[in-house]
PDB file of C-alpha atoms in Angstrom:
ATOM      1  CA  ALA A   1      71.931 -32.810  39.526  1.00 57.00           C
ATOM      2  CA  PRO A   2      74.094 -36.192  38.652  1.00 66.00           C
ATOM      3  CA  GLU A   3      77.242 -36.058  39.523  1.00 69.00           C
ATOM      4  CA  PRO A   4      79.997 -35.398  37.305  1.00 64.00           C
ATOM      5  CA  GLN A   5      82.088 -38.879  37.705  1.00 64.00           C
ATOM      6  CA  ASN A   6      78.798 -40.789  38.220  1.00 80.00           C
ATOM      7  CA  LEU A   7      78.149 -39.407  34.230  1.00 83.00           C
ATOM      8  CA  HIS A   8      81.217 -39.461  33.185  1.00 84.00           C
ATOM      9  CA  GLY A   9      81.077 -43.697  34.001  1.00 89.00           C
ATOM     10  CA  HIS A  10      77.720 -44.476  33.159  1.00 90.00           C
ATOM     11  CA  LEU A  11      79.228 -42.957  29.357  1.00 89.00           C
ATOM     12  CA  ASP A  12      82.312 -44.483  29.507  1.00 90.00           C
ATOM     13  CA  ALA A  13      80.281 -47.731  29.933  1.00 91.00           C
ATOM     14  CA  LEU A  14      77.857 -47.007  26.953  1.00 91.00           C
ATOM     15  CA  ARG A  15      81.037 -46.684  24.722  1.00 88.00           C
ATOM     16  CA  ARG A  16      82.278 -49.687  25.774  1.00 88.00           C
ATOM     17  CA  ALA A  17      78.382 -51.830  25.079  1.00 88.00           C
ATOM     18  CA  LEU A  18      78.248 -50.340  21.598  1.00 83.00           C
ATOM     19  CA  ALA A  19      81.358 -50.754  19.979  1.00 77.00           C
ATOM     20  CA  ARG A  20      81.716 -52.994  18.649  1.00 71.00           C
ATOM     21  CA  ASP A  21      83.821 -53.039  15.529  1.00 77.00           C
ATOM     22  CA  ASP A  22      85.905 -50.134  16.051  1.00 84.00           C
ATOM     23  CA  ARG A  23      85.313 -49.088  11.942  1.00 88.00           C
ATOM     24  CA  LEU A  24      82.146 -49.700  12.362  1.00 92.00           C
ATOM     25  CA  GLU A  25      81.054 -47.725  15.395  1.00 92.00           C
ATOM     26  CA  GLU A  26      83.201 -44.629  13.728  1.00 93.00           C
ATOM     27  CA  LEU A  27      80.619 -44.997  11.309  1.00 94.00           C
ATOM     28  CA  ALA A  28      77.392 -45.253  13.016  1.00 95.00           C
ATOM     29  CA  ARG A  29      78.401 -42.258  15.095  1.00 93.00           C
ATOM     30  CA  ALA A  30      79.835 -39.981  12.205  1.00 95.00           C
ATOM     31  CA  GLY A  31      75.998 -40.537   9.820  1.00 95.00           C
ATOM     32  CA  SER A  32      74.138 -40.212  13.024  1.00 94.00           C
ATOM     33  CA  LYS A  33      75.361 -37.394  13.672  1.00 92.00           C
ATOM     34  CA  LEU A  34      74.734 -36.442  10.408  1.00 93.00           C
ATOM     35  CA  PHE A  35      71.271 -37.198  10.276  1.00 93.00           C
ATOM     36  CA  ASN A  36      70.577 -35.574  13.064  1.00 89.00           C
ATOM     37  CA  GLN A  37      71.472 -32.718  12.154  1.00 87.00           C
ATOM     38  CA  ARG A  38      70.480 -32.652   8.616  1.00 89.00           C
ATOM     39  CA  GLY A  39      67.791 -35.384   9.009  1.00 89.00           C
ATOM     40  CA  THR A  40      68.480 -38.941   6.537  1.00 91.00           C
ATOM     41  CA  ASP A  41      67.319 -37.505   3.357  1.00 92.00           C
ATOM     42  CA  GLY A  42      70.049 -34.016   3.739  1.00 92.00           C
ATOM     43  CA  VAL A  43      72.648 -36.647   3.973  1.00 95.00           C
ATOM     44  CA  SER A  44      75.092 -38.456   1.428  1.00 95.00           C
ATOM     45  CA  LEU A  45      77.181 -41.516   2.331  1.00 95.00           C
ATOM     46  CA  ASP A  46      79.849 -39.619   0.871  1.00 95.00           C
ATOM     47  CA  GLU A  47      79.370 -37.189   3.474  1.00 96.00           C
ATOM     48  CA  VAL A  48      78.968 -39.743   6.046  1.00 96.00           C
ATOM     49  CA  ALA A  49      82.393 -41.397   4.842  1.00 95.00           C
ATOM     50  CA  ALA A  50      84.143 -38.020   4.460  1.00 95.00           C
ATOM     51  CA  GLU A  51      83.623 -36.791   8.345  1.00 94.00           C
ATOM     52  CA  ILE A  52      85.578 -39.562   8.961  1.00 94.00           C
ATOM     53  CA  GLY A  53      88.459 -39.020   6.429  1.00 94.00           C
ATOM     54  CA  ALA A  54      87.185 -42.473   4.494  1.00 92.00           C
ATOM     55  CA  SER A  55      85.350 -42.758   0.790  1.00 90.00           C
ATOM     56  CA  LYS A  56      82.156 -43.794   0.336  1.00 90.00           C
ATOM     57  CA  GLY A  57      83.801 -47.474  -0.207  1.00 92.00           C
ATOM     58  CA  LEU A  58      84.190 -48.602   3.714  1.00 92.00           C
ATOM     59  CA  ILE A  59      80.445 -47.846   4.090  1.00 94.00           C
ATOM     60  CA  TYR A  60      79.807 -50.297   1.354  1.00 94.00           C
ATOM     61  CA  HIS A  61      81.933 -52.522   2.699  1.00 93.00           C
ATOM     62  CA  TYR A  62      79.704 -52.543   5.456  1.00 94.00           C
ATOM     63  CA  PHE A  63      76.805 -52.153   3.700  1.00 95.00           C
ATOM     64  CA  PRO A  64      74.710 -53.034   0.791  1.00 95.00           C
ATOM     65  CA  ASN A  65      73.139 -49.315   0.590  1.00 95.00           C
ATOM     66  CA  LYS A  66      72.040 -46.248   2.627  1.00 95.00           C
ATOM     67  CA  ARG A  67      69.176 -47.353   3.525  1.00 95.00           C
ATOM     68  CA  GLU A  68      70.684 -50.697   5.458  1.00 96.00           C
ATOM     69  CA  PHE A  69      72.898 -48.174   6.735  1.00 96.00           C
ATOM     70  CA  ILE A  70      70.637 -45.880   8.484  1.00 96.00           C
ATOM     71  CA  GLY A  71      69.010 -49.182   9.830  1.00 96.00           C
ATOM     72  CA  PHE A  72      71.873 -49.977  11.681  1.00 95.00           C
ATOM     73  CA  CYS A  73      72.393 -46.749  13.471  1.00 95.00           C
ATOM     74  CA  TYR A  74      68.368 -47.247  14.365  1.00 96.00           C
ATOM     75  CA  THR A  75      69.336 -50.020  15.637  1.00 96.00           C
ATOM     76  CA  ARG A  76      72.899 -48.926  17.700  1.00 95.00           C
ATOM     77  CA  SER A  77      70.829 -45.864  19.127  1.00 95.00           C
ATOM     78  CA  PHE A  78      67.428 -48.655  19.934  1.00 96.00           C
ATOM     79  CA  ASP A  79      70.694 -50.445  21.791  1.00 95.00           C
ATOM     80  CA  TYR A  80      71.886 -47.021  23.359  1.00 94.00           C
ATOM     81  CA  PHE A  81      68.623 -45.743  24.704  1.00 94.00           C
ATOM     82  CA  GLU A  82      67.670 -48.963  26.115  1.00 96.00           C
ATOM     83  CA  ARG A  83      70.418 -48.920  28.463  1.00 96.00           C
ATOM     84  CA  VAL A  84      70.139 -45.761  29.297  1.00 95.00           C
ATOM     85  CA  ILE A  85      65.976 -46.133  30.341  1.00 95.00           C
ATOM     86  CA  ALA A  86      67.980 -49.332  32.475  1.00 96.00           C
ATOM     87  CA  ILE A  87      70.088 -47.356  34.467  1.00 95.00           C
ATOM     88  CA  ALA A  88      67.319 -44.843  35.361  1.00 94.00           C
ATOM     89  CA  GLU A  89      65.022 -47.769  36.220  1.00 96.00           C
ATOM     90  CA  ALA A  90      67.980 -48.737  38.381  1.00 95.00           C
ATOM     91  CA  GLN A  91      68.433 -45.664  40.230  1.00 94.00           C
ATOM     92  CA  PRO A  92      66.940 -45.338  44.446  1.00 93.00           C
ATOM     93  CA  SER A  93      64.276 -42.533  43.293  1.00 93.00           C
ATOM     94  CA  ALA A  94      62.081 -42.248  39.889  1.00 92.00           C
ATOM     95  CA  LEU A  95      63.366 -38.471  39.940  1.00 89.00           C
ATOM     96  CA  ALA A  96      67.340 -39.184  40.466  1.00 90.00           C
ATOM     97  CA  GLY A  97      66.410 -42.331  37.744  1.00 91.00           C
ATOM     98  CA  ALA A  98      64.998 -39.661  35.168  1.00 89.00           C
ATOM     99  CA  GLY A  99      67.647 -36.708  35.971  1.00 88.00           C
ATOM    100  CA  LEU A 100      70.400 -39.098  35.056  1.00 90.00           C
ATOM    101  CA  GLY A 101      68.915 -40.450  32.300  1.00 90.00           C
ATOM    102  CA  THR A 102      68.014 -36.850  30.775  1.00 88.00           C
ATOM    103  CA  ALA A 103      71.533 -35.439  31.358  1.00 89.00           C
ATOM    104  CA  LEU A 104      73.187 -38.984  29.538  1.00 91.00           C
ATOM    105  CA  ASN A 105      71.161 -38.314  26.334  1.00 89.00           C
ATOM    106  CA  VAL A 106      71.798 -34.660  26.364  1.00 87.00           C
ATOM    107  CA  MET A 107      75.624 -35.242  27.642  1.00 87.00           C
ATOM    108  CA  SER A 108      75.560 -37.995  24.209  1.00 88.00           C
ATOM    109  CA  GLN A 109      74.535 -35.780  21.840  1.00 86.00           C
ATOM    110  CA  LEU A 110      76.635 -33.168  22.601  1.00 84.00           C
ATOM    111  CA  ASP A 111      79.980 -35.090  23.404  1.00 82.00           C
ATOM    112  CA  ASP A 112      80.675 -38.404  20.763  1.00 83.00           C
ATOM    113  CA  LEU A 113      78.287 -41.255  21.419  1.00 90.00           C
ATOM    114  CA  HIS A 114      75.099 -39.473  18.852  1.00 90.00           C
ATOM    115  CA  PRO A 115      72.998 -41.505  19.282  1.00 93.00           C
ATOM    116  CA  LEU A 116      70.464 -41.308  16.115  1.00 93.00           C
ATOM    117  CA  ALA A 117      67.212 -39.732  16.683  1.00 89.00           C
ATOM    118  CA  LEU A 118      64.030 -41.955  17.066  1.00 85.00           C
ATOM    119  CA  GLY A 119      60.862 -41.093  15.295  1.00 75.00           C
ATOM    120  CA  SER A 120      58.281 -42.905  13.344  1.00 62.00           C
ATOM    121  CA  HIS A 121      59.032 -42.497   9.981  1.00 73.00           C
ATOM    122  CA  PHE A 122      60.485 -45.924   9.337  1.00 87.00           C
ATOM    123  CA  GLU A 123      58.411 -46.244   5.648  1.00 88.00           C
ATOM    124  CA  ILE A 124      61.983 -46.861   4.115  1.00 90.00           C
ATOM    125  CA  PHE A 125      61.940 -50.134   5.631  1.00 93.00           C
ATOM    126  CA  GLU A 126      61.028 -53.363   5.087  1.00 93.00           C
ATOM    127  CA  PRO A 127      57.972 -54.581   7.250  1.00 94.00           C
ATOM    128  CA  HIS A 128      59.443 -57.191   8.709  1.00 94.00           C
ATOM    129  CA  GLN A 129      61.865 -53.890  10.381  1.00 94.00           C
ATOM    130  CA  GLN A 130      59.189 -51.535   9.822  1.00 94.00           C
ATOM    131  CA  LYS A 131      57.293 -53.457  12.940  1.00 95.00           C
ATOM    132  CA  LEU A 132      60.703 -54.149  14.988  1.00 96.00           C
ATOM    133  CA  PHE A 133      61.267 -50.504  15.210  1.00 95.00           C
ATOM    134  CA  THR A 134      57.512 -49.591  16.019  1.00 93.00           C
ATOM    135  CA  ALA A 135      57.699 -51.956  18.831  1.00 95.00           C
ATOM    136  CA  ARG A 136      60.759 -50.899  20.542  1.00 95.00           C
ATOM    137  CA  THR A 137      59.730 -47.474  20.415  1.00 92.00           C
ATOM    138  CA  ASP A 138      56.338 -47.818  21.949  1.00 91.00           C
ATOM    139  CA  ALA A 139      58.291 -49.890  24.805  1.00 95.00           C
ATOM    140  CA  LEU A 140      60.969 -47.070  25.487  1.00 93.00           C
ATOM    141  CA  SER A 141      57.739 -45.207  25.572  1.00 90.00           C
ATOM    142  CA  ARG A 142      56.015 -47.529  28.159  1.00 92.00           C
ATOM    143  CA  ARG A 143      59.726 -47.954  29.960  1.00 94.00           C
ATOM    144  CA  THR A 144      59.665 -43.683  30.513  1.00 91.00           C
ATOM    145  CA  VAL A 145      56.027 -43.009  31.332  1.00 89.00           C
ATOM    146  CA  GLY A 146      56.584 -46.111  33.936  1.00 92.00           C
ATOM    147  CA  LEU A 147      59.880 -43.723  35.166  1.00 92.00           C
ATOM    148  CA  ILE A 148      57.326 -41.019  35.645  1.00 88.00           C
ATOM    149  CA  GLN A 149      54.374 -42.653  37.019  1.00 91.00           C
ATOM    150  CA  ARG A 150      56.958 -44.040  39.881  1.00 93.00           C
ATOM    151  CA  GLY A 151      58.358 -40.623  40.723  1.00 91.00           C
ATOM    152  CA  ILE A 152      53.848 -39.796  40.933  1.00 90.00           C
ATOM    153  CA  GLU A 153      53.647 -42.899  43.598  1.00 92.00           C
ATOM    154  CA  GLU A 154      57.068 -41.875  44.868  1.00 93.00           C
ATOM    155  CA  GLY A 155      56.220 -38.282  45.893  1.00 90.00           C
ATOM    156  CA  GLU A 156      58.898 -36.991  44.442  1.00 86.00           C
ATOM    157  CA  MET A 157      56.805 -35.638  40.934  1.00 82.00           C
ATOM    158  CA  ARG A 158      53.253 -33.917  40.499  1.00 81.00           C
ATOM    159  CA  ALA A 159      50.417 -36.175  39.354  1.00 78.00           C
ATOM    160  CA  LEU A 160      50.633 -35.263  35.262  1.00 71.00           C
ATOM    161  CA  ASP A 161      49.048 -36.173  31.695  1.00 68.00           C
ATOM    162  CA  VAL A 162      52.228 -38.447  32.099  1.00 72.00           C
ATOM    163  CA  GLU A 163      52.324 -40.031  28.659  1.00 74.00           C
ATOM    164  CA  PRO A 164      52.444 -36.364  26.611  1.00 70.00           C
ATOM    165  CA  VAL A 165      55.197 -35.299  28.822  1.00 69.00           C
ATOM    166  CA  ALA A 166      56.954 -38.277  27.726  1.00 69.00           C
ATOM    167  CA  LEU A 167      57.594 -37.812  24.750  1.00 68.00           C
ATOM    168  CA  ALA A 168      57.833 -34.260  25.203  1.00 68.00           C
ATOM    169  CA  SER A 169      60.743 -34.947  27.336  1.00 70.00           C
ATOM    170  CA  ALA A 170      62.949 -36.581  24.288  1.00 69.00           C
ATOM    171  CA  GLY A 171      62.704 -33.037  22.437  1.00 66.00           C
ATOM    172  CA  ALA A 172      65.279 -32.253  25.271  1.00 68.00           C
ATOM    173  CA  TYR A 173      67.691 -33.899  23.585  1.00 71.00           C
ATOM    174  CA  ASN A 174      66.949 -35.312  20.482  1.00 70.00           C
ATOM    175  CA  THR A 175      67.282 -31.616  18.575  1.00 71.00           C
ATOM    176  CA  LEU A 176      70.382 -30.549  20.484  1.00 72.00           C
ATOM    177  CA  ALA A 177      72.497 -31.076  17.509  1.00 68.00           C
ATOM    178  CA  TYR A 178      70.393 -29.575  15.099  1.00 67.00           C
ATOM    179  CA  TRP A 179      69.634 -25.732  16.966  1.00 68.00           C
ATOM    180  CA  LEU A 180      72.763 -25.882  19.185  1.00 71.00           C
ATOM    181  CA  PRO A 181      76.195 -25.527  16.395  1.00 71.00           C
ATOM    182  CA  GLU A 182      79.160 -27.811  17.907  1.00 73.00           C
ATOM    183  CA  LYS A 183      81.248 -24.515  18.134  1.00 72.00           C
ATOM    184  CA  GLU A 184      79.017 -23.517  21.471  1.00 69.00           C
ATOM    185  CA  ARG A 185      79.127 -26.673  22.952  1.00 69.00           C
ATOM    186  CA  THR A 186      82.121 -25.535  25.252  1.00 72.00           C
ATOM    187  CA  ASP A 187      80.792 -27.299  28.416  1.00 78.00           C
ATOM    188  CA  PRO A 188      78.939 -30.398  27.758  1.00 77.00           C
ATOM    189  CA  LEU A 189      78.355 -31.907  31.441  1.00 78.00           C
ATOM    190  CA  ALA A 190      77.345 -28.339  32.576  1.00 80.00           C
ATOM    191  CA  THR A 191      74.297 -27.674  29.909  1.00 80.00           C
ATOM    192  CA  ALA A 192      73.268 -31.914  30.472  1.00 79.00           C
ATOM    193  CA  CYS A 193      73.043 -30.570  34.326  1.00 77.00           C
ATOM    194  CA  GLU A 194      71.200 -27.573  33.217  1.00 80.00           C
ATOM    195  CA  ILE A 195      69.059 -28.890  30.931  1.00 79.00           C
ATOM    196  CA  SER A 196      68.152 -31.963  33.017  1.00 79.00           C
ATOM    197  CA  ALA A 197      67.660 -29.860  36.126  1.00 77.00           C
ATOM    198  CA  LEU A 198      64.882 -27.117  33.971  1.00 76.00           C
ATOM    199  CA  LEU A 199      63.588 -30.491  32.527  1.00 74.00           C
ATOM    200  CA  LEU A 200      62.681 -31.627  36.368  1.00 73.00           C
ATOM    201  CA  ASN A 201      62.250 -28.587  38.189  1.00 70.00           C
ATOM    202  CA  GLY A 202      61.124 -26.005  35.003  1.00 67.00           C
ATOM    203  CA  LEU A 203      61.604 -22.145  36.201  1.00 52.00           C
ATOM    204  CA  ALA A 204      61.678 -21.088  39.735  1.00 55.00           C
ATOM    205  CA  SER A 205      59.394 -17.282  39.974  1.00 51.00           C
ATOM    206  CA  ASN A 206      60.995 -14.694  40.627  1.00 53.00           C
ATOM    207  CA  SER A 207      58.187 -12.706  42.774  1.00 47.00           C
TER     208      SER A 207
END
């Protein structure tokens, strides 16, 4: 499992990288958190503003409409995930990188970063933005596949059908906001390490 100090150090660096305008970052975290829990259609801008004790007017100070706000949350999320995969790729082994990247993604959902879970439903955006988001999604997928393939070549990961595993691995953290209530998130670090270990090593047989 990744070292706790290493995890917290990387999370602090990610927070600094994403923090452009403090109020804007606060809105994006609140909105992404609620969108991850209930979907973009199930959350109003009033609810996003109320999450940080503000009025809807604050959101309209930055964004002309909800679509643009969601687009910003997606852009912030892509920035986050691209930084995480770069951290993973920089590790001395692909196995270590996959473990660290997964743990970071879990902790970001259970702690305070709340990147918006990525999907392929970009139809609400203008065509040029759909194209950009789709391209960034595909690039992240290719890099994740490449990390797994590197692990196979290094002899630390079993040969497998790489692309479905890469797609499925996102479910290890993207759905946390939905199925793990906040009152049960008593130890994000331990949860992150457990999920990372389970995803990489599987379950041990009792026999």
